Coordinates of C-alpha atoms and ligand atoms in Angstrom, one line a residue:
M17 CA -40.4 11.1 -5.3
H18 CA -37.9 12.8 -8.2
D19 CA -38.8 16.2 -7.4
A20 CA -38.5 16.2 -4.3
V21 CA -35.2 14.5 -4.5
A22 CA -33.9 17.2 -7.2
Q23 CA -35.1 20.1 -4.6
I24 CA -34.2 18.8 -2.1
A25 CA -30.4 17.8 -4.3
A26 CA -31.1 22.3 -5.7
K27 CA -30.5 22.9 -1.4
I28 CA -28.0 21.4 -0.8
V29 CA -26.0 23.0 -3.8
A30 CA -27.4 26.5 -2.7
G31 CA -25.7 25.8 0.3
D32 CA -28.4 24.9 2.5
A33 CA -26.7 24.1 6.0
R34 CA -29.5 22.2 7.1
A35 CA -30.4 20.4 4.2
L36 CA -26.7 19.4 4.2
A37 CA -27.0 17.8 7.3
R38 CA -31.0 16.0 7.4
A39 CA -28.3 14.6 3.5
A40 CA -25.4 13.7 5.4
T41 CA -28.5 11.1 7.9
V42 CA -30.0 9.9 4.8
I43 CA -26.9 9.1 2.8
E44 CA -25.3 7.1 6.6
N45 CA -27.9 5.3 7.0
R46 CA -29.0 4.5 2.8
T47 CA -32.4 4.8 3.6
P48 CA -34.2 4.3 0.2
E49 CA -33.8 8.7 -0.9
A50 CA -29.7 8.0 -0.4
D51 CA -29.0 6.6 -4.1
A52 CA -32.1 9.6 -5.6
L53 CA -30.2 12.5 -4.3
L54 CA -26.3 10.8 -4.7
R55 CA -27.3 10.3 -8.7
E56 CA -29.0 13.9 -8.2
L57 CA -25.7 15.5 -6.7
G58 CA -23.1 13.6 -9.1
P59 CA -23.7 16.4 -12.3
H60 CA -22.1 18.9 -9.0
A61 CA -19.3 17.5 -7.4
G62 CA -16.0 17.3 -8.6
R63 CA -14.6 20.6 -8.2
A64 CA -13.7 20.2 -3.9
T65 CA -10.3 18.6 -2.7
V66 CA -10.6 16.4 -0.8
L67 CA -7.7 15.2 1.6
G68 CA -7.8 11.7 3.4
I69 CA -5.4 11.8 6.5
T70 CA -4.8 9.2 8.3
G71 CA -1.5 7.1 9.8
P72 CA -1.5 5.3 13.8
P73 CA -3.8 5.9 17.1
G74 CA -2.7 9.1 18.9
A75 CA -0.7 10.6 16.2
G76 CA -2.6 13.3 16.8
K77 CA -4.5 13.7 13.0
S78 CA -8.1 15.4 14.7
T79 CA -5.5 17.8 16.5
L80 CA -4.4 18.4 13.1
V81 CA -7.4 18.1 10.8
D82 CA -8.0 21.6 13.4
A83 CA -5.1 23.2 13.5
L84 CA -5.7 22.7 9.2
V85 CA -9.8 22.7 9.3
R86 CA -8.7 26.5 10.7
A87 CA -5.7 27.4 8.3
I88 CA -8.4 27.1 6.0
R89 CA -10.4 29.2 7.5
R90 CA -8.6 32.0 7.2
E91 CA -8.3 31.7 3.6
G92 CA -11.7 32.3 3.4
K93 CA -12.3 28.6 2.5
T94 CA -14.5 26.3 3.6
A95 CA -14.0 22.6 5.0
G96 CA -16.3 19.1 5.5
I97 CA -15.0 16.9 8.0
L98 CA -15.7 12.6 8.1
A99 CA -13.9 11.0 10.2
V100 CA -14.4 7.3 9.6
D101 CA -12.7 4.6 12.1
P102 CA -13.5 1.6 10.7
S103 CA -12.5 -1.3 13.7
S104 CA -14.2 0.6 15.9
R105 CA -11.5 1.4 17.9
I106 CA -12.9 4.6 19.0
S107 CA -12.0 4.7 22.7
G108 CA -13.8 6.6 25.3
G109 CA -10.8 9.4 25.3
A110 CA -10.7 10.3 21.7
I111 CA -14.5 10.6 21.2
L112 CA -14.5 13.0 23.4
G113 CA -11.5 14.8 23.0
D114 CA -12.9 15.3 19.5
R115 CA -15.6 16.5 21.1
I116 CA -14.6 18.9 22.4
R117 CA -12.5 19.8 18.7
M118 CA -15.7 19.7 17.6
Q119 CA -17.6 22.3 20.3
A120 CA -14.9 24.8 18.9
H121 CA -16.3 24.8 15.1
H122 CA -20.3 24.3 16.3
A123 CA -20.9 27.5 15.3
D124 CA -19.1 28.0 12.6
P125 CA -21.1 26.9 9.1
G126 CA -18.2 27.1 7.1
V127 CA -17.2 23.6 8.9
F128 CA -19.4 20.9 8.4
I129 CA -17.8 18.1 10.7
R130 CA -19.7 14.2 11.4
S131 CA -17.8 10.9 12.4
M132 CA -19.6 7.3 11.7
A133 CA -17.8 4.5 13.9
T134 CA -18.3 1.5 11.5
R135 CA -21.0 -0.8 12.5
G136 CA -20.4 -3.1 9.4
S137 CA -17.9 -4.1 6.2
V138 CA -15.0 -2.0 5.5
G139 CA -16.7 -2.1 2.2
G140 CA -19.6 -0.4 3.4
V141 CA -17.6 2.3 5.7
A142 CA -15.3 3.2 2.2
R143 CA -19.1 3.7 0.2
A144 CA -19.9 5.1 3.4
T145 CA -16.9 7.8 3.4
A146 CA -17.8 8.5 -0.7
D147 CA -21.2 8.8 -0.5
L148 CA -20.5 11.4 1.9
A149 CA -17.5 12.6 0.1
L150 CA -19.7 13.7 -3.0
L151 CA -21.9 15.3 -0.7
L152 CA -19.8 17.5 1.0
D153 CA -18.5 18.1 -2.5
A154 CA -22.0 18.9 -4.4
A155 CA -22.4 21.0 -1.2
G156 CA -19.5 24.0 -2.8
R157 CA -17.2 22.9 0.6
D158 CA -13.9 24.0 -0.4
Y159 CA -12.2 20.8 1.3
V160 CA -13.3 18.5 2.2
I161 CA -11.0 16.1 5.1
I162 CA -11.1 12.7 5.1
E163 CA -9.2 10.5 9.1
T164 CA -8.8 7.3 9.2
V165 CA -7.9 5.9 12.2
G166 CA -4.1 2.9 11.5
V167 CA -1.7 1.3 8.7
G168 CA -3.2 -1.0 7.1
Q169 CA -5.9 -2.0 4.4
D170 CA -9.1 -0.8 5.6
E171 CA -7.1 3.1 5.6
V172 CA -5.9 2.0 1.5
E173 CA -9.2 1.0 0.4
I174 CA -10.2 4.3 1.8
A175 CA -8.2 6.7 0.6
G176 CA -9.1 5.4 -2.4
V177 CA -12.1 7.8 -2.1
A178 CA -9.6 11.2 -1.8
D179 CA -7.6 13.3 -4.3
L180 CA -5.0 12.7 -1.9
T181 CA -3.7 10.9 1.3
V182 CA -1.5 12.2 3.8
L183 CA -0.5 10.2 6.5
V184 CA 1.1 11.4 9.7
L185 CA 3.6 9.6 11.6
V186 CA 5.3 10.8 14.8
P187 CA 9.2 10.6 15.8
G188 CA 9.8 7.6 17.7
M189 CA 8.4 5.4 15.3
G190 CA 12.1 3.4 14.5
D191 CA 11.5 0.1 12.5
D192 CA 7.7 1.6 12.5
V193 CA 8.0 3.1 9.5
Q194 CA 8.9 -0.2 8.0
A195 CA 6.4 -2.5 9.5
I196 CA 4.3 0.2 7.8
K197 CA 5.6 0.7 4.7
A198 CA 4.0 -2.5 2.5
G199 CA -0.5 -0.5 1.5
I200 CA -0.2 2.3 3.6
M201 CA 3.5 4.6 2.4
E202 CA 2.2 3.7 -1.8
I203 CA 0.1 5.7 -1.3
A204 CA 0.9 8.5 0.8
D205 CA 0.9 12.1 -1.2
I206 CA 2.3 13.9 1.2
F207 CA 4.4 12.6 4.9
V208 CA 3.8 14.6 8.1
I209 CA 6.2 14.1 10.6
N210 CA 3.9 15.7 13.8
K211 CA 4.8 15.7 18.1
A212 CA 7.5 17.7 16.1
D213 CA 8.4 18.8 19.0
H214 CA 10.0 15.5 20.6
Q215 CA 13.2 13.8 19.9
G216 CA 13.7 12.0 16.8
A217 CA 12.0 14.4 14.0
E218 CA 14.8 13.7 11.9
R219 CA 15.3 9.7 11.5
V220 CA 12.1 9.3 10.9
E221 CA 12.6 12.7 8.0
G222 CA 15.4 10.1 7.3
E223 CA 13.1 7.2 7.1
I224 CA 11.1 7.9 5.2
Q225 CA 13.1 9.8 2.4
G226 CA 14.6 6.3 2.3
L227 CA 11.2 4.2 1.5
L228 CA 10.8 7.1 -1.0
S229 CA 14.1 6.5 -2.4
L230 CA 14.1 3.5 -4.2
R231 CA 10.6 3.7 -6.3
N232 CA 9.5 6.9 -9.3
R233 CA 6.2 7.3 -9.0
S234 CA 4.7 7.9 -12.4
D235 CA 2.8 11.1 -12.4
G236 CA 6.4 12.1 -11.1
W237 CA 4.7 13.6 -8.2
T238 CA 7.6 13.9 -5.2
P239 CA 6.1 12.9 -2.3
P240 CA 7.1 16.4 0.5
I241 CA 7.4 15.7 3.9
V242 CA 6.3 18.0 6.3
R243 CA 6.6 18.3 10.4
T244 CA 4.2 19.9 12.6
V245 CA 3.5 20.7 16.0
A246 CA -0.2 20.2 15.8
T247 CA -1.3 21.4 18.9
E248 CA 0.8 24.8 18.3
G249 CA -0.6 24.8 14.4
A250 CA 3.2 24.9 13.6
G251 CA 3.9 24.0 9.6
V252 CA 0.2 23.8 9.6
E253 CA 0.2 26.2 6.6
E254 CA 3.5 24.6 4.9
L255 CA 1.3 21.4 4.7
L256 CA -1.8 23.7 3.7
A257 CA 0.9 25.0 0.6
A258 CA 2.1 21.4 -0.2
V259 CA -2.4 20.7 -0.3
N260 CA -2.6 22.8 -2.5
E261 CA 0.7 22.4 -5.3
Y262 CA -0.6 19.2 -5.7
R263 CA -3.8 19.7 -6.4
K264 CA -2.1 21.8 -9.0
T265 CA 0.3 19.9 -11.0
A266 CA -0.7 15.8 -9.8
S267 CA -3.8 14.7 -9.4
R268 CA -5.4 10.9 -8.6
T269 CA -8.0 9.8 -10.9
K270 CA -10.1 9.1 -8.3
S271 CA -10.6 5.0 -10.4
Q272 CA -12.6 3.1 -7.2
I273 CA -15.4 5.9 -6.4
P274 CA -18.3 3.7 -8.0
N275 CA -19.0 6.2 -11.2
P276 CA -22.8 8.1 -9.5
K277 CA -23.8 9.3 -12.5
S278 CA -23.2 5.8 -14.3
G279 CA -24.5 3.5 -10.5
F280 CA -22.4 0.6 -12.6
A281 CA -18.9 -1.0 -10.7
I282 CA -17.5 -3.4 -10.4
D283 CA -18.1 -5.5 -6.8
H284 CA -16.8 -9.1 -6.7
L285 CA -14.9 -11.3 -9.4
G286 CA -15.5 -14.8 -7.9
I287 CA -13.4 -17.8 -8.1
A288 CA -13.6 -21.4 -7.4
V289 CA -11.5 -22.8 -4.9
K290 CA -10.8 -26.5 -4.0
S291 CA -9.8 -25.6 -0.7
I292 CA -10.5 -21.7 0.7
E293 CA -7.4 -22.4 3.2
A294 CA -5.6 -23.7 0.4
A295 CA -6.4 -20.4 -1.2
L296 CA -5.0 -18.5 1.0
G297 CA -1.4 -19.4 1.2
F298 CA -1.0 -17.7 -2.1
Y299 CA -4.1 -14.7 -1.4
E300 CA -3.1 -13.4 2.2
G301 CA 0.6 -16.1 3.1
Q302 CA 2.5 -14.2 -0.2
L303 CA 0.7 -12.0 -1.7
G304 CA -0.3 -10.3 1.6
M305 CA -4.0 -8.9 0.4
Q306 CA -6.0 -9.3 3.9
V307 CA -9.5 -11.8 3.9
S308 CA -12.5 -9.2 5.3
L309 CA -14.6 -11.5 5.5
R310 CA -16.0 -14.8 6.1
E311 CA -19.1 -17.3 5.6
T312 CA -20.9 -19.7 4.5
V313 CA -23.7 -18.9 2.1
S314 CA -26.2 -22.6 3.2
H315 CA -28.5 -22.3 0.6
E316 CA -25.4 -21.8 -2.2
K317 CA -23.8 -24.6 -0.2
V318 CA -20.6 -23.0 -1.0
K319 CA -18.0 -21.5 1.9
V320 CA -16.8 -17.8 1.1
A321 CA -14.7 -15.3 2.2
M322 CA -14.2 -12.3 0.5
L323 CA -10.1 -10.4 0.0
P324 CA -11.2 -6.3 -0.9
A325 CA -8.9 -5.3 -3.6
G326 CA -9.9 -1.8 -4.0
G327 CA -13.4 -1.1 -4.2
P328 CA -13.8 -4.1 -5.5
R329 CA -13.3 -7.4 -3.6
I330 CA -11.4 -11.8 -5.1
E331 CA -14.5 -13.8 -3.4
L332 CA -13.3 -17.1 -3.1
L333 CA -15.9 -20.2 -3.4
E334 CA -15.8 -23.3 -2.1
P335 CA -18.2 -26.2 -2.2
T336 CA -19.5 -27.4 1.0
D337 CA -21.0 -30.3 -1.5
P338 CA -20.0 -32.0 -4.4
E339 CA -23.8 -31.4 -6.0
S340 CA -23.1 -27.4 -5.3
V341 CA -22.8 -25.1 -8.6
I342 CA -19.1 -24.9 -7.1
G343 CA -18.9 -27.6 -7.1
K344 CA -20.2 -29.3 -10.7
F345 CA -18.5 -25.4 -12.3
L346 CA -14.9 -27.1 -10.4
A347 CA -15.3 -31.1 -11.4
T348 CA -16.1 -30.0 -15.2
R349 CA -13.5 -27.1 -15.0
G350 CA -11.5 -26.8 -12.4
E351 CA -10.1 -24.6 -10.2
G352 CA -10.6 -20.8 -11.8
L353 CA -12.6 -17.6 -12.5
H354 CA -16.2 -18.4 -12.1
H355 CA -18.5 -15.8 -12.0
V356 CA -17.7 -12.0 -12.3
A357 CA -20.6 -9.1 -10.6
V358 CA -21.0 -6.1 -11.3
R359 CA -23.2 -3.6 -9.4
V360 CA -26.5 -1.6 -11.0
P361 CA -28.7 0.7 -10.3
D362 CA -31.8 -1.0 -10.9
L363 CA -31.4 -3.9 -11.0
N364 CA -35.7 -4.5 -11.6
A365 CA -35.0 -2.1 -14.4
A366 CA -32.0 -4.3 -16.0
V367 CA -34.1 -7.8 -16.0
E368 CA -36.8 -6.6 -17.8
R369 CA -34.8 -4.8 -20.2
L370 CA -32.2 -7.7 -20.9
R371 CA -35.5 -10.3 -20.9
K372 CA -36.7 -8.2 -23.8
A373 CA -33.8 -8.4 -25.9
G374 CA -32.8 -12.1 -25.3
A375 CA -30.9 -11.9 -22.7
R376 CA -30.7 -15.7 -20.4
L377 CA -31.2 -15.2 -17.0
L378 CA -30.4 -17.9 -15.1
N379 CA -32.4 -17.6 -12.0
E380 CA -35.4 -15.1 -10.4
P381 CA -33.9 -11.8 -8.5
Q382 CA -33.1 -13.4 -5.3
T383 CA -31.1 -12.1 -1.7
G384 CA -28.5 -13.1 -1.2
A385 CA -24.7 -12.9 1.0
G386 CA -24.8 -9.7 2.6
G387 CA -28.8 -9.1 1.9
H388 CA -28.1 -8.2 -1.8
R389 CA -30.3 -9.2 -4.8
Y390 CA -29.1 -11.2 -7.4
V391 CA -29.6 -12.7 -10.5
F392 CA -27.0 -14.0 -13.7
V393 CA -26.9 -13.8 -17.1
H394 CA -25.7 -17.1 -19.0
P395 CA -22.4 -16.2 -20.5
A396 CA -24.0 -17.0 -23.6
S397 CA -25.6 -13.8 -23.6
T398 CA -21.9 -11.9 -21.7
G399 CA -18.8 -12.8 -24.4
G400 CA -18.6 -15.9 -22.2
V401 CA -18.4 -15.0 -18.8
L402 CA -20.7 -15.6 -15.9
L403 CA -22.7 -12.4 -14.8
E404 CA -23.6 -11.8 -12.3
L405 CA -25.6 -8.6 -11.8
I406 CA -25.9 -7.2 -8.2
E407 CA -28.8 -4.3 -6.2
G408 CA -27.0 -0.8 -5.8
S409 CA -24.8 -0.8 -2.8
Ligands
GTP508 N1 3.5 17.1 22.0 C1 2.7 16.6 21.2 N2 1.3 16.8 21.2 C2 0.5 16.4 20.2 C3 0.7 17.0 18.9 N3 -0.2 17.0 17.9 C4 -1.6 16.2 19.0 N4 -1.0 16.1 20.5 C5 -1.4 14.9 21.3 O1 -1.2 13.7 20.6 C6 -3.2 13.4 21.2 C7 -3.5 12.8 20.4 O2 -3.6 13.1 19.4 P1 -5.1 13.0 18.5 O3 -4.9 15.0 17.6 O4 -6.7 12.3 19.8 O5 -5.1 12.1 18.0 P2 -4.9 11.3 16.4 O6 -4.7 10.6 15.6 O7 -6.8 11.7 15.5 O8 -6.0 10.1 17.7 P3 -6.8 9.0 17.4 O9 -8.0 9.2 16.3 O10 -7.3 8.3 18.9 O11 -6.0 7.7 16.4 C8 -3.5 14.2 22.6 O12 -3.3 14.7 23.9 C9 -2.9 15.6 20.9 O13 -2.9 16.4 22.2 C10 1.1 18.0 18.6 O14 2.7 18.1 17.7 N5 2.3 17.7 19.7
MG509 MG1 -8.5 11.5 16.3

């Protein structure tokens, strides 16, 4: 098994296009080989420029990606494109347009393209995107371009995968620039005003400059504003130059990607509350976070609301029964941090190691919310905090 995986990884690293395509499917479908393969590829990644391109629907992102890829190919460099639609908002027309554009690159082995409409949670998409980006990076692609639609929290999460994020705006957005500034403006390393052949490019540029003047970045980078007409390829060389400049002078730590080498990552922080609705008054209403998932886990007698926070999430827990674990916790300790959940690459191996070392496990591994296997470790063993270990992805 291990040898087979190592052989596939070696082919991918050597640039075998068919091995790459097959591996992308394995990773997207999260078959059992996926994790082993990613661990094998991890050490080969880190060279690519991973570029996120985001912006409102119809801003011309796909057209721009296409033009950018042409510029990249003219320089003799290779590219991988991941088109992500977290909201499954893709219209038939958009898919068709993307297909036609993709066909233009179909015969070019220097361009790898995958589209992903989401089936599951945003967290799942962010993970799949991170994994595919790592695959393309390890496969030696010079540029990995991730196109995402929208202006919300989902994109911020996916942006955590990229080295840098390009935010595509268009003339005539007016007050919309103000409206989207909250999350997404913060993550933009380069601004593009596409459709600069339309009226109103100056006005959008002025608004972006206004917002930029309000903050200083800790990395000292001043996000440039590049005007493009993607349909004609105008301004695209300039955009590529800005991307390369950013890569040279500033770079963001990819702290939100689960480290493929260690396989450990914070999954969530569980907070016990008397009322999820009341707590959301703060987390959603005042702080501006967004719930991605709500569910009731009946055998735990608890209601859950998940709030994505980078890769990890905050998980609000409200008991449906005072006799439940969370109910008793609230009665004795009051509201507060209930547990920290860490993903581990191999739960059985972890459990075996911990048992041998005499750690106090509170349950046998079992299947919980989202179909994941988990085990709890008593605070006496962990430095005073209840620790949940969750298997894999
Ligand atoms: N006039 C003009 N039209 C453009 C430009 N760039 C893109 N378009 C057009 O705008 C429309 C939308 O372009 P797409 O590239 O599909 O936009 P998108 O942002 O990828 O759209 P979604 O993925 O559906 O959100 C298409 O009809 C493009 O031909 C531009 O610079 N100028
Ligand atoms: Mg598109």
